[in-house]
Amino acid sequence: MLFDDPELPETIASVLVPVAVPVAYTYKVPPGETVVPGTIVKVPLGPREVIGAVWDDQPDAAINPKKLKSISRVYDKTPPLDEELRRFVDWVASWTLGAPGMVLRMVLRSEEALEPEAPVPGVRRIDGAEPDRMTAARGRVLATMEDGFAWTKSGLSHAAGVSPSVIDGLINQDVLEVVMMPAALPLPKPQIDYSQKPLTSSQQAAAEGLISGFSKQGGSVALIDGVTGSGKTEVYFEAIAEALRRDRQVLVLLPEIALTEQFLRRFEQRFGVYPAEWHSEITPRNRARVWRGVASGDVRVVIGARSSLFLPFKELGLIIVDEEHDAAFKQDDRVPYSARDMAVVRGHISKFPVVLASATPSVESIVNAQQGRYDLYELPERASGASLPDLHAIDMRLDGPERGRWLAPALINGIRETFGSGDQSLLFLNRRGYAPLTLCRTCGHRFQCAHCSAWLVEHRFQKKLVCHHCGHSEPVPHSCPSCQSSDSLVACGPGVERIAEEISDLFPEARTLVLSSDIAGGPERLKREMKIVEEGGADIVIGTQLVAKGHNFPKMKLVGVVDADLGLAHGDPRAAEKTFQLLAQVTGRAGRVTGGGRGYLQTYNADHPVIKALLSSDKHAFYQAEIEARRSAGLPPFGRLAALIVSGPDKSFAEGYARALARAAPHDQAVTLLGPAEAALAMVRGRYRFRLLAMAPRQFDLQTYLRRWLAEGPKPTRGLRVQVDIDPQHFL
């Protein structure tokens, strides 16, 4: 907001800066500069300068203008953040109890994105000019340039197969001239009718329903609930095509980087071009290009991780949230938010449709559909006509593996049959590394992280013991550090590397591949290996949860879940839902194209409702039972939760503060307060953690209650931090 005082020569403005303060600061606008709400600026803040944005708050005209600092730079070549994005930033901050500046920080990713990219030198053929002497190398250069376009020198030398000196010679002879070229060509626009796949009748009905959502006043939210392989992507591609016809931009949110490669190829097959990408693994330069292209409107479709929700789209008209149930859409640090829920909010603010898609939707989305808040489109059959996999439970108490092994005979026989027929098998275990615990058989010493209350996980491929919470690692010692016994260390329990070792012993002739997020080579290696599996280049795949999400492996016929009970072994109120979703997703990789898939669930509790629901393929019965359990307990979506996590470097001081904070909670009969209790992960990165949990009815204004509580409670000192997590998804 701007303020002109006729008594003052200066204009003042409110500027929101990317720090954890609750209000915007007031600055003077330099003479000759013009700013409006949303203008991106650089301002002095203490000893440094930061990027901020002129905000809608009323500036404080009572401040002595002589004490005000001036905006140091106005980015007038960057479009201002529009009103809808500013409202969205304020809404997210209000909902999460975060500082608006910390939300704005997710919008203003880097100063590099605010500057037009500098042109780069290139070369172009001068019309009619010929060299004094034609050589084979010069001929290749000139033939390469017959299209008349300019080339970078390195690109031209590579394309023509010559050294840069050949090009320099042609420049010296005035055959080529140096010109300035754009650093990057704009992305080509998607072709709406490039190659539409024929849709089944249920897919067509769902696509038409999504398209009708564009005509609804105030926007709409649709949920596509389709079994694995039902063609949900092809359905929402038609919604993307409709948004492009209406000249609107599109954002597709995916939970994992590992999904992008296959999605990019499917998008290119449908629309003739690749979309822009936005996630942590793209280079800073490409991130800046995408940011600028989104703001200018040149980039029409973005596929991204949760942070792409805060890109400054010029004409955003559709958001797709694929695998909407996935916990990766929840950010837990700084500003804890659910990208799925905030996508719905952004659509509501800007009045455009939002599409959620999943084979195993969240309970919250199912309830919203049942109550009419979301339009529901069900795809009960696979688009290929293939049958869903036959699932079998292996009771490990009766038919478990031999001592020292982790795979039951029935699962091994299934893998042997599948391998013999030339098809692929997938073994799923949601544990990275070789073993979750290493101990000394002589003295019982257990290797624990020095900074976290967690065991160190052995990664035998890397010869390290690693903490999966803070990243601490150390070499595997040759002897016990407690009793100095040699050859006494033993690995307890299996991780994917240990399962791979067992498979190599059982099937030495099979091509075995481990897919895990911590394998050396990072996301690029992971993408390559996903493609290897897709093309049939591996016989047996051993993977963690990243193999459970959205992948299409045409030759995959068998899926074995090594430990189906793993997700049920703690007190998370969403444990049953998460386990059902994960196991349904991973077993859904089997037989997606040709049918005949099989799934084996190794379990010590074959009578658990999750296992029984999976075996009976009765998804609706499971959801209804889970919904009724949530309703009776007052848990989301029928009640509200908020976690307060107190952390500090001194355990007793952190605990004492947490107890004092609990005593300061305002009395309200609608609110049930639990804790403080030591967190399941009691220490992370050297900070001791205590949790409080507030429970309230659905209609209760929990944010106002929490603001009052924090305002009246004791202030954190001596390195203490209090983080508020509205609607927590994790309880560690």
XYZ file of C-alpha atoms in Angstrom:
732
model
C 0.000 0.000 0.000
C 1.262 3.479 -0.865
C 0.814 6.680 1.115
C 1.290 10.205 -0.168
C 1.422 12.968 2.414
C 1.061 16.475 0.948
C 3.251 17.737 3.815
C 6.055 15.361 2.844
C 8.100 15.280 -0.346
C 8.356 11.489 -0.248
C 5.957 8.646 -0.936
C 6.086 5.784 1.554
C 5.146 2.164 0.999
C 4.667 -1.063 2.945
C 7.172 -3.698 1.899
C 6.879 -7.350 2.906
C 10.333 -8.834 3.446
C 11.290 -12.548 3.613
C 11.841 -12.785 7.360
C 9.789 -14.195 10.234
C 8.039 -10.985 11.300
C 4.245 -10.587 11.393
C 3.944 -7.269 9.496
C 5.319 -5.398 6.511
C 7.893 -2.644 7.064
C 7.586 0.952 5.898
C 10.081 2.379 3.404
C 10.453 5.559 1.380
C 10.022 5.329 -2.377
C 13.017 6.943 -4.105
C 12.288 10.079 -6.146
C 11.461 9.276 -9.739
C 10.447 5.671 -8.989
C 6.889 4.364 -9.193
C 5.706 1.333 -7.264
C 2.323 -0.361 -6.883
C 1.176 -3.228 -4.644
C 3.047 -6.293 -5.871
C 6.089 -4.438 -7.202
C 9.246 -6.416 -6.404
C 11.940 -4.332 -4.734
C 15.225 -4.593 -2.887
C 15.364 -2.941 0.515
C 17.915 -2.543 3.322
C 17.199 -4.746 6.341
C 19.721 -4.368 9.122
C 23.225 -4.824 7.712
C 22.064 -6.517 4.501
C 19.748 -5.984 1.573
C 16.872 -8.347 0.794
C 14.297 -8.877 -1.923
C 10.725 -8.041 -0.959
C 7.452 -6.867 -2.458
C 5.299 -3.796 -1.970
C 2.306 -5.045 0.008
C -1.300 -4.074 0.595
C -0.839 -3.125 4.255
C -1.248 0.523 5.211
C 2.219 2.047 5.774
C 2.915 3.573 9.152
C 2.671 7.319 8.465
C 3.435 8.088 12.118
C 7.090 7.138 11.736
C 9.448 10.077 11.456
C 10.334 10.135 7.749
C 13.926 10.945 8.644
C 14.158 7.510 10.275
C 12.797 5.667 7.256
C 15.147 3.871 4.901
C 14.609 4.059 1.161
C 13.900 1.281 -1.264
C 17.285 0.658 -2.857
C 16.068 -0.865 -6.116
C 12.824 -1.298 -8.028
C 12.637 -4.296 -10.396
C 10.544 -2.503 -12.982
C 11.209 -5.092 -15.707
C 9.534 -7.840 -13.635
C 5.715 -7.894 -13.553
C 4.265 -7.068 -10.117
C 2.821 -9.962 -8.114
C -0.893 -9.876 -8.854
C -3.593 -9.333 -6.257
C -4.704 -12.972 -6.250
C -1.192 -14.229 -5.511
C -0.823 -11.649 -2.716
C -4.134 -12.790 -1.222
C -2.923 -16.383 -1.466
C 0.315 -15.532 0.393
C -1.674 -13.836 3.170
C -4.132 -16.756 3.330
C -1.381 -19.377 3.661
C 0.316 -17.317 6.374
C -2.958 -16.899 8.282
C -3.851 -20.597 8.037
C -0.437 -21.939 9.043
C 0.259 -19.198 11.629
C 3.415 -18.502 9.678
C 4.950 -15.121 8.955
C 3.704 -13.686 5.626
C 7.295 -12.866 4.706
C 8.293 -16.518 5.018
C 5.502 -17.445 2.612
C 6.596 -14.674 0.242
C 10.086 -16.169 0.409
C 8.696 -19.216 -1.414
C 7.489 -16.905 -4.203
C 10.681 -14.850 -4.595
C 13.099 -17.693 -5.147
C 16.196 -15.775 -6.290
C 17.363 -12.399 -7.484
C 18.623 -14.013 -10.686
C 15.015 -14.673 -11.727
C 14.231 -10.950 -11.506
C 16.819 -9.945 -14.081
C 16.383 -10.493 -17.839
C 18.850 -13.124 -18.935
C 21.824 -11.562 -20.695
C 22.143 -12.430 -24.404
C 25.025 -14.615 -25.530
C 27.292 -14.116 -28.545
C 26.619 -16.204 -31.617
C 27.534 -16.296 -35.314
C 25.447 -15.859 -38.444
C 26.212 -16.229 -42.175
C 26.614 -12.971 -44.058
C 24.488 -13.096 -47.216
C 26.557 -13.650 -50.343
C 29.895 -13.855 -48.553
C 32.243 -16.696 -49.536
C 35.619 -17.749 -48.094
C 38.776 -17.206 -50.162
C 39.413 -20.945 -50.035
C 36.845 -23.697 -49.492
C 37.920 -26.632 -47.362
C 35.927 -29.682 -46.287
C 35.653 -28.307 -42.732
C 34.476 -24.885 -43.936
C 31.990 -26.587 -46.242
C 30.493 -28.500 -43.323
C 30.112 -25.280 -41.334
C 28.369 -23.447 -44.181
C 26.136 -26.434 -44.941
C 25.106 -26.562 -41.296
C 24.150 -22.874 -41.479
C 21.958 -23.188 -44.587
C 18.849 -22.652 -42.449
C 19.894 -19.012 -41.988
C 19.699 -19.131 -38.189
C 22.370 -17.917 -35.803
C 24.385 -20.465 -33.817
C 26.563 -20.346 -30.733
C 30.160 -21.001 -31.645
C 30.364 -24.148 -29.510
C 27.053 -25.474 -30.841
C 28.090 -24.864 -34.449
C 31.508 -26.494 -34.056
C 29.871 -29.544 -32.477
C 27.127 -29.806 -35.118
C 29.540 -29.388 -38.012
C 32.241 -31.577 -36.453
C 34.971 -28.934 -36.699
C 37.227 -27.106 -34.280
C 36.339 -23.567 -33.123
C 39.355 -22.244 -35.060
C 37.570 -23.045 -38.350
C 34.697 -20.786 -37.288
C 37.140 -18.062 -36.185
C 38.718 -18.178 -39.646
C 35.334 -17.638 -41.321
C 34.662 -14.701 -38.980
C 38.034 -13.153 -39.880
C 37.175 -13.453 -43.570
C 33.801 -11.724 -43.053
C 31.893 -14.833 -44.054
C 30.328 -15.082 -40.591
C 29.400 -12.202 -38.311
C 29.099 -12.122 -34.546
C 25.563 -11.381 -33.310
C 23.907 -11.404 -29.898
C 21.427 -14.209 -29.327
C 18.843 -14.904 -26.607
C 20.406 -17.071 -23.919
C 17.552 -19.555 -24.260
C 14.797 -19.945 -26.791
C 11.271 -19.819 -25.366
C 9.605 -23.172 -24.808
C 7.375 -24.168 -27.728
C 3.658 -24.013 -26.981
C 1.788 -27.300 -26.374
C -0.289 -28.435 -29.353
C -3.791 -29.043 -28.061
C -4.801 -31.627 -30.675
C -1.386 -33.180 -31.299
C -2.209 -36.805 -30.449
C -5.258 -37.584 -28.364
C -5.547 -41.178 -27.213
C -8.925 -42.860 -27.624
C -10.690 -42.904 -24.265
C -12.885 -45.581 -22.758
C -16.495 -44.661 -22.031
C -15.762 -44.087 -18.312
C -12.670 -42.020 -19.153
C -14.685 -39.941 -21.637
C -17.416 -39.294 -19.082
C -14.838 -38.202 -16.512
C -13.058 -35.954 -19.042
C -16.329 -34.267 -19.978
C -17.053 -33.733 -16.279
C -13.681 -32.075 -15.757
C -14.219 -29.821 -18.764
C -17.609 -28.763 -17.421
C -15.831 -27.535 -14.292
C -14.424 -24.602 -16.278
C -17.936 -23.197 -16.630
C -18.755 -23.233 -12.924
C -18.849 -19.886 -11.189
C -16.252 -19.572 -8.467
C -14.224 -22.570 -9.622
C -14.617 -26.219 -8.716
C -12.725 -29.164 -7.253
C -12.906 -32.595 -8.869
C -11.603 -35.910 -7.537
C -10.633 -38.670 -9.976
C -10.755 -41.935 -8.033
C -9.437 -44.579 -10.403
C -7.787 -47.943 -9.870
C -4.122 -48.286 -10.788
C -3.817 -48.311 -14.573
C -7.265 -46.793 -15.172
C -5.859 -43.925 -17.243
C -6.341 -41.015 -14.861
C -3.519 -39.125 -16.588
C -5.212 -39.330 -20.006
C -8.410 -38.004 -18.421
C -6.852 -34.946 -16.866
C -4.827 -34.339 -20.044
C -8.196 -33.409 -21.575
C -8.710 -30.854 -18.796
C -5.247 -29.473 -19.582
C -6.220 -29.231 -23.274
C -9.362 -27.302 -22.333
C -7.375 -24.872 -20.168
C -4.987 -24.274 -23.075
C -7.928 -23.668 -25.425
C -9.074 -20.992 -22.993
C -5.572 -19.485 -23.110
C -4.839 -20.311 -19.483
C -1.685 -21.652 -17.829
C -1.618 -25.049 -16.122
C 0.241 -26.403 -13.098
C 0.615 -30.162 -12.514
C 1.823 -31.112 -9.032
C 3.599 -34.457 -8.580
C 4.867 -35.780 -5.242
C 8.228 -37.164 -6.355
C 10.955 -36.106 -8.783
C 11.247 -39.768 -9.804
C 7.827 -39.515 -11.476
C 8.791 -36.663 -13.784
C 10.661 -38.552 -16.504
C 7.797 -40.877 -17.396
C 5.263 -38.068 -17.075
C 7.312 -35.810 -19.362
C 7.336 -38.437 -22.090
C 3.584 -39.037 -21.769
C 2.940 -35.293 -21.927
C 5.121 -34.978 -25.040
C 3.265 -37.838 -26.716
C -0.057 -36.056 -26.078
C 0.882 -32.386 -26.695
C 3.981 -32.621 -28.910
C 6.300 -30.745 -26.514
C 7.699 -31.091 -23.029
C 6.317 -28.933 -20.209
C 8.548 -26.792 -18.023
C 9.898 -28.463 -14.872
C 10.145 -27.046 -11.357
C 11.795 -29.012 -8.558
C 14.933 -28.997 -6.444
C 17.104 -30.817 -8.969
C 16.897 -28.370 -11.877
C 19.757 -25.904 -12.199
C 19.476 -22.374 -10.762
C 19.614 -20.947 -14.282
C 16.710 -23.102 -15.459
C 14.751 -22.261 -12.313
C 15.205 -18.575 -13.094
C 14.068 -19.152 -16.697
C 10.938 -20.989 -15.607
C 10.125 -18.304 -13.012
C 10.441 -15.553 -15.610
C 8.507 -17.550 -18.209
C 5.664 -18.217 -15.783
C 5.491 -14.537 -14.791
C 5.495 -13.346 -18.414
C 3.057 -16.016 -19.597
C 5.530 -17.550 -22.070
C 5.529 -20.840 -20.129
C 2.082 -22.408 -20.461
C 2.407 -25.685 -18.530
C 4.574 -26.451 -15.495
C 5.084 -29.832 -13.884
C 6.500 -29.438 -10.426
C 6.947 -30.380 -6.810
C 4.924 -28.723 -4.057
C 6.944 -25.471 -4.138
C 5.747 -24.747 -7.699
C 2.419 -23.785 -6.148
C 4.018 -20.429 -5.275
C 5.191 -19.539 -8.793
C 3.888 -16.140 -10.007
C 1.685 -17.391 -12.857
C 0.327 -14.634 -15.078
C -2.764 -16.546 -16.267
C -3.108 -19.663 -14.129
C -6.353 -21.457 -14.948
C -5.984 -25.078 -13.771
C -4.114 -27.041 -11.103
C -3.781 -30.841 -11.211
C -2.655 -32.622 -8.025
C -1.647 -36.150 -9.034
C -1.277 -38.811 -6.320
C -3.162 -36.337 -4.129
C -3.002 -38.645 -1.103
C 0.792 -38.600 -0.964
C 2.436 -37.364 2.236
C 5.210 -35.717 0.180
C 2.782 -32.867 -0.520
C 3.096 -31.823 3.138
C 5.989 -29.521 3.976
C 7.064 -29.876 7.601
C 9.725 -27.198 8.051
C 9.603 -23.387 8.080
C 6.008 -22.931 6.887
C 4.255 -26.307 7.346
C 1.584 -26.514 4.640
C -0.227 -29.116 2.559
C 0.262 -28.386 -1.140
C -2.901 -30.347 -1.942
C -5.049 -28.250 0.382
C -3.372 -24.982 -0.605
C -3.902 -25.837 -4.289
C -7.636 -25.989 -3.549
C -7.367 -22.614 -1.809
C -5.500 -21.060 -4.732
C -8.159 -22.317 -7.122
C -10.890 -20.905 -4.884
C -9.237 -17.468 -4.664
C -8.702 -17.239 -8.429
C -11.959 -19.061 -9.291
C -10.519 -21.792 -11.520
C -10.848 -25.603 -11.398
C -8.605 -27.885 -9.373
C -8.349 -31.608 -10.132
C -7.188 -34.187 -7.579
C -6.289 -37.669 -8.813
C -5.384 -40.900 -7.034
C -5.967 -44.639 -7.030
C -6.151 -44.402 -3.225
C -7.526 -40.960 -2.316
C -7.091 -39.477 1.121
C -9.929 -39.962 3.590
C -10.368 -36.177 3.622
C -10.949 -36.072 -0.147
C -13.336 -39.039 -0.050
C -15.410 -37.312 2.638
C -15.412 -34.028 0.705
C -16.717 -35.915 -2.335
C -19.388 -37.710 -0.287
C -20.528 -34.383 1.163
C -20.752 -32.735 -2.252
C -17.837 -30.338 -1.874
C -15.898 -32.152 -4.614
C -17.169 -33.614 -7.884
C -16.342 -37.326 -7.917
C -15.365 -39.262 -11.062
C -14.674 -42.964 -10.589
C -12.667 -45.178 -12.939
C -13.214 -48.708 -11.604
C -11.436 -50.587 -14.412
C -8.043 -50.492 -16.049
C -7.961 -48.651 -19.370
C -6.161 -51.592 -21.023
C -8.919 -53.978 -19.986
C -6.399 -55.911 -17.890
C -7.601 -57.413 -14.636
C -6.391 -56.201 -11.275
C -3.698 -58.367 -9.647
C -4.593 -61.371 -7.502
C -3.327 -60.737 -3.993
C -2.229 -63.389 -1.499
C -1.165 -63.122 2.136
C 1.823 -65.108 3.365
C 1.454 -65.688 7.096
C 5.035 -65.428 8.309
C 4.168 -67.266 11.530
C 3.238 -70.373 9.541
C 5.071 -70.161 6.213
C 7.963 -67.826 6.965
C 11.497 -67.955 5.546
C 14.320 -70.115 6.795
C 16.543 -68.707 9.522
C 18.750 -65.859 8.294
C 16.517 -65.213 5.267
C 13.769 -62.644 4.710
C 11.789 -64.009 1.749
C 9.196 -66.730 2.321
C 9.235 -69.871 0.116
C 5.888 -68.982 -1.529
C 7.243 -65.587 -2.617
C 10.495 -67.128 -3.861
C 8.541 -69.666 -5.925
C 6.443 -66.871 -7.402
C 9.570 -64.943 -8.388
C 11.059 -68.099 -9.923
C 7.945 -68.666 -12.062
C 7.855 -65.035 -13.146
C 11.545 -64.995 -14.025
C 11.158 -68.226 -15.940
C 8.397 -66.708 -18.088
C 10.548 -63.675 -18.948
C 8.527 -61.206 -16.877
C 9.567 -58.832 -14.107
C 9.181 -59.029 -10.344
C 9.201 -56.186 -7.846
C 10.086 -56.598 -4.178
C 8.960 -53.718 -2.018
C 10.426 -52.819 1.367
C 10.133 -49.303 2.732
C 13.564 -49.375 4.357
C 16.624 -47.858 2.741
C 20.097 -49.286 3.239
C 21.217 -52.754 4.287
C 19.962 -53.023 7.875
C 18.112 -50.639 10.224
C 20.259 -51.531 13.237
C 23.836 -52.631 13.811
C 24.951 -54.013 17.182
C 27.839 -55.837 18.827
C 27.039 -59.452 19.652
C 29.708 -59.404 22.371
C 28.649 -56.431 24.509
C 25.309 -55.430 22.963
C 26.474 -51.941 21.890
C 24.056 -50.357 19.422
C 25.140 -47.746 16.919
C 23.077 -44.612 17.475
C 23.293 -41.168 15.891
C 25.133 -38.664 18.081
C 22.680 -35.927 17.101
C 19.335 -37.776 16.928
C 17.491 -40.412 18.936
C 17.684 -42.827 16.013
C 19.733 -45.886 15.135
C 22.354 -45.586 12.434
C 21.392 -47.501 9.287
C 24.056 -49.570 7.591
C 24.501 -48.806 3.891
C 26.722 -51.639 2.758
C 27.032 -50.372 -0.828
C 28.588 -47.162 0.539
C 30.331 -48.842 3.521
C 28.759 -46.296 5.878
C 26.462 -46.026 8.862
C 23.959 -43.240 8.137
C 21.320 -41.328 10.100
C 18.209 -40.886 7.948
C 17.080 -37.855 9.954
C 20.060 -35.499 10.060
C 22.345 -37.017 7.411
C 25.215 -37.822 9.793
C 27.383 -40.664 8.487
C 30.471 -42.529 9.614
C 32.478 -45.457 8.230
C 31.512 -48.935 9.348
C 34.171 -49.757 11.991
C 36.201 -52.952 11.999
C 35.652 -53.459 15.724
C 33.163 -52.474 18.394
C 33.909 -48.971 19.731
C 32.644 -50.032 23.169
C 34.412 -53.356 23.837
C 36.905 -53.360 20.908
C 35.832 -56.865 19.875
C 36.684 -57.693 16.280
C 34.251 -59.359 13.876
C 31.454 -58.959 16.423
C 29.207 -56.498 14.595
C 25.944 -57.891 13.312
C 23.285 -56.315 11.103
C 19.735 -56.655 12.478
C 16.732 -56.632 10.195
C 16.545 -56.117 6.446
C 16.781 -53.079 4.188
C 16.538 -53.107 0.390
C 20.271 -53.768 0.025
C 19.989 -56.902 2.169
C 17.022 -58.138 0.141
C 19.092 -57.535 -3.010
C 21.881 -59.655 -1.495
C 19.430 -62.499 -0.843
C 18.024 -62.269 -4.370
C 21.537 -62.395 -5.840
C 22.160 -65.626 -3.896
C 18.864 -67.159 -5.040
C 18.871 -65.913 -8.637
C 22.497 -65.226 -9.645
C 21.579 -65.186 -13.337
C 18.849 -62.540 -12.944
C 19.398 -58.871 -13.724
C 18.755 -57.269 -10.340
C 18.274 -53.562 -9.686
C 17.866 -51.623 -6.419
C 15.760 -48.447 -6.611
C 16.230 -46.227 -3.580
C 16.523 -42.468 -3.165
C 19.938 -42.683 -1.500
C 21.738 -44.727 -4.148
C 24.792 -42.878 -5.504
C 24.049 -40.865 -8.629
C 21.008 -39.029 -7.322
C 17.813 -38.281 -9.247
C 19.437 -38.487 -12.691
C 20.584 -42.050 -12.059
C 17.158 -42.849 -10.639
C 15.449 -41.585 -13.798
C 17.751 -43.696 -15.983
C 17.101 -46.794 -13.914
C 13.326 -46.229 -13.945
C 13.539 -46.191 -17.734
C 15.583 -49.408 -17.682
C 12.804 -51.096 -15.707
C 10.124 -49.661 -17.993
C 11.931 -51.040 -21.062
C 12.387 -54.495 -19.509
C 16.113 -54.183 -18.789
C 15.839 -55.646 -15.279
C 14.349 -58.953 -14.150
C 13.979 -58.350 -10.399
C 13.609 -54.879 -8.899
C 13.982 -54.166 -5.184
C 12.660 -50.770 -4.185
C 11.413 -48.418 -1.496
C 8.202 -46.367 -1.610
C 9.297 -44.348 -4.627
C 8.459 -47.369 -6.836
C 4.863 -47.295 -5.579
C 3.861 -44.009 -7.188
C 2.386 -43.712 -10.633
C 4.925 -45.736 -12.592
C 3.919 -47.924 -15.501
C 6.171 -50.969 -15.884
C 4.624 -52.978 -18.775
C 6.474 -56.239 -18.029
C 5.914 -56.207 -14.257
C 3.857 -59.280 -13.327
C 4.663 -59.944 -9.673
C 4.943 -57.670 -6.655
C 6.093 -58.964 -3.279
C 5.751 -56.837 -0.154
C 8.511 -57.982 2.188
C 7.056 -56.462 5.365
C 3.394 -55.549 4.956
C 3.084 -54.705 8.666
C 5.851 -52.095 8.713
C 3.619 -49.014 8.541
C 1.228 -50.299 11.212
C 3.799 -50.490 13.985
C 3.417 -47.003 15.513
C 0.767 -44.696 16.933
C 0.068 -42.498 13.915
C -3.740 -42.047 13.694
C -3.388 -42.223 9.909
C -1.302 -45.429 10.014
C -4.019 -47.695 8.605
C -4.865 -45.281 5.802
C -1.226 -44.704 4.826
C -0.424 -48.418 4.855
C -3.494 -49.281 2.779
C -2.605 -46.583 0.240
C 1.030 -47.603 -0.007
C 0.354 -51.323 -0.397
C -2.513 -50.813 -2.843
C -0.312 -48.534 -4.932
C 2.701 -50.841 -4.994
C 0.744 -54.033 -5.711
C -1.019 -52.090 -8.464
C 2.250 -52.088 -10.441
C 1.595 -55.768 -11.305
C -0.041 -56.679 -14.622
C -1.067 -53.129 -15.562
C -0.934 -53.723 -19.315
C -1.653 -57.385 -20.000
C -3.196 -58.495 -16.708
C -2.298 -61.709 -14.924
C -0.538 -59.839 -12.140
C 0.070 -61.326 -8.705
C 0.849 -59.748 -5.362
C 2.204 -61.364 -2.187
C 1.984 -59.692 1.213
C 4.358 -61.095 3.843
C 2.633 -60.406 7.168
C 2.560 -61.471 10.789
C -1.004 -60.206 11.130
C -3.080 -61.578 8.274
C -6.304 -60.673 10.102
C -5.544 -56.947 10.285
C -8.317 -54.885 8.613
C -5.819 -53.324 6.183
C -4.553 -56.715 4.992
C -8.082 -58.123 4.733
C -9.285 -55.094 2.751
C -6.405 -55.452 0.301
C -6.965 -59.186 -0.173
C -10.694 -58.737 -0.767
C -10.162 -55.733 -3.084
C -12.910 -54.008 -1.106
C -11.591 -50.465 -1.077
C -14.959 -48.899 -0.335
C -15.501 -51.030 2.776
C -12.078 -50.039 4.099
C -12.726 -46.348 3.527
C -16.137 -46.466 5.167
C -14.724 -48.245 8.220
C -11.885 -45.729 8.430
C -14.302 -42.814 8.010
C -16.530 -44.086 10.815
C -13.516 -44.575 13.096
C -12.408 -41.001 12.418
C -15.914 -39.682 12.970
C -16.311 -41.401 16.334
C -12.866 -40.238 17.498
C -13.340 -36.659 16.280
C -10.265 -36.913 14.073
C -9.833 -35.158 10.710
C -11.823 -34.539 8.610
C -14.461 -34.495 11.385
C -12.253 -32.674 13.846
C -9.199 -30.480 13.790
C -5.658 -31.073 15.011
C -2.732 -28.760 15.604
C 0.676 -29.818 16.872
C 3.069 -27.556 18.748
C 6.629 -28.839 18.657
C 8.968 -27.359 21.244
C 12.662 -27.931 20.580
C 15.874 -26.737 22.165
C 19.496 -27.672 22.857
C 18.873 -28.339 26.579
C 16.475 -31.193 27.337
C 15.320 -30.172 30.813
C 14.847 -26.539 29.801
C 12.866 -27.526 26.693
C 10.664 -29.840 28.743
C 10.103 -27.186 31.408
C 9.116 -24.640 28.782
C 6.739 -27.109 27.126
C 5.017 -27.710 30.476
C 4.771 -23.968 31.132
C 3.316 -23.478 27.663
C 0.712 -26.174 28.343
C -0.298 -24.485 31.610
C -0.756 -21.192 29.751
C -3.248 -22.675 27.271
C -6.564 -20.750 27.326
C -9.362 -22.771 28.868
C -11.970 -23.778 26.309
C -14.245 -26.788 26.683
C -14.118 -27.342 22.919
C -10.358 -27.951 22.964
C -8.657 -31.101 24.229
C -4.971 -30.634 24.925
C -2.602 -33.611 24.977
C 0.963 -33.418 26.239
C 3.559 -32.255 26.447
C 5.185 -35.567 25.700
C 8.585 -36.448 24.395
C 8.369 -36.764 20.634
C 8.774 -40.201 19.072
C 11.997 -38.812 17.638
C 13.050 -37.203 20.892
C 16.174 -35.569 19.481
C 16.882 -34.404 15.923
C 20.059 -32.546 14.924
C 21.024 -32.075 18.518
C 17.712 -30.497 19.541
C 15.444 -32.135 22.121
C 11.808 -32.223 21.082
C 8.478 -32.219 22.967
C 5.048 -32.263 21.372
C 1.681 -30.851 22.369
C -1.447 -31.713 20.443
C -4.627 -29.628 20.391
C -7.868 -31.330 19.275
C -11.052 -29.395 18.461
C -14.338 -29.802 16.541
C -14.308 -29.160 12.813
C -16.024 -25.766 13.002
C -13.832 -24.456 15.839
C -11.571 -21.492 14.999
C -8.366 -23.219 15.995
C -6.052 -20.581 14.518
C -7.527 -17.794 16.676
C -7.225 -20.021 19.743
C -3.569 -20.780 18.953
C -2.711 -17.126 18.351
C -4.164 -16.213 21.730
C -2.338 -19.095 23.385
C 1.050 -18.172 21.919
C 0.529 -14.482 22.698
C -0.313 -15.159 26.366
C 2.159 -17.987 26.902
C 5.823 -17.729 27.922
C 8.230 -16.455 25.297
C 10.856 -18.941 24.066
C 14.410 -18.101 25.164
C 17.853 -19.762 25.262
C 17.601 -21.203 21.753
C 14.081 -22.617 22.114
C 11.815 -22.821 19.085
C 8.071 -23.429 18.886
C 6.744 -24.687 15.551
C 3.019 -24.853 14.882
C 1.793 -27.557 12.507
C -1.840 -27.180 11.492
C -3.359 -30.516 10.390
C -0.188 -32.550 11.046
C 0.441 -35.514 8.760
C 3.399 -36.919 10.688
C 3.608 -37.618 14.410
C 7.318 -38.300 14.925
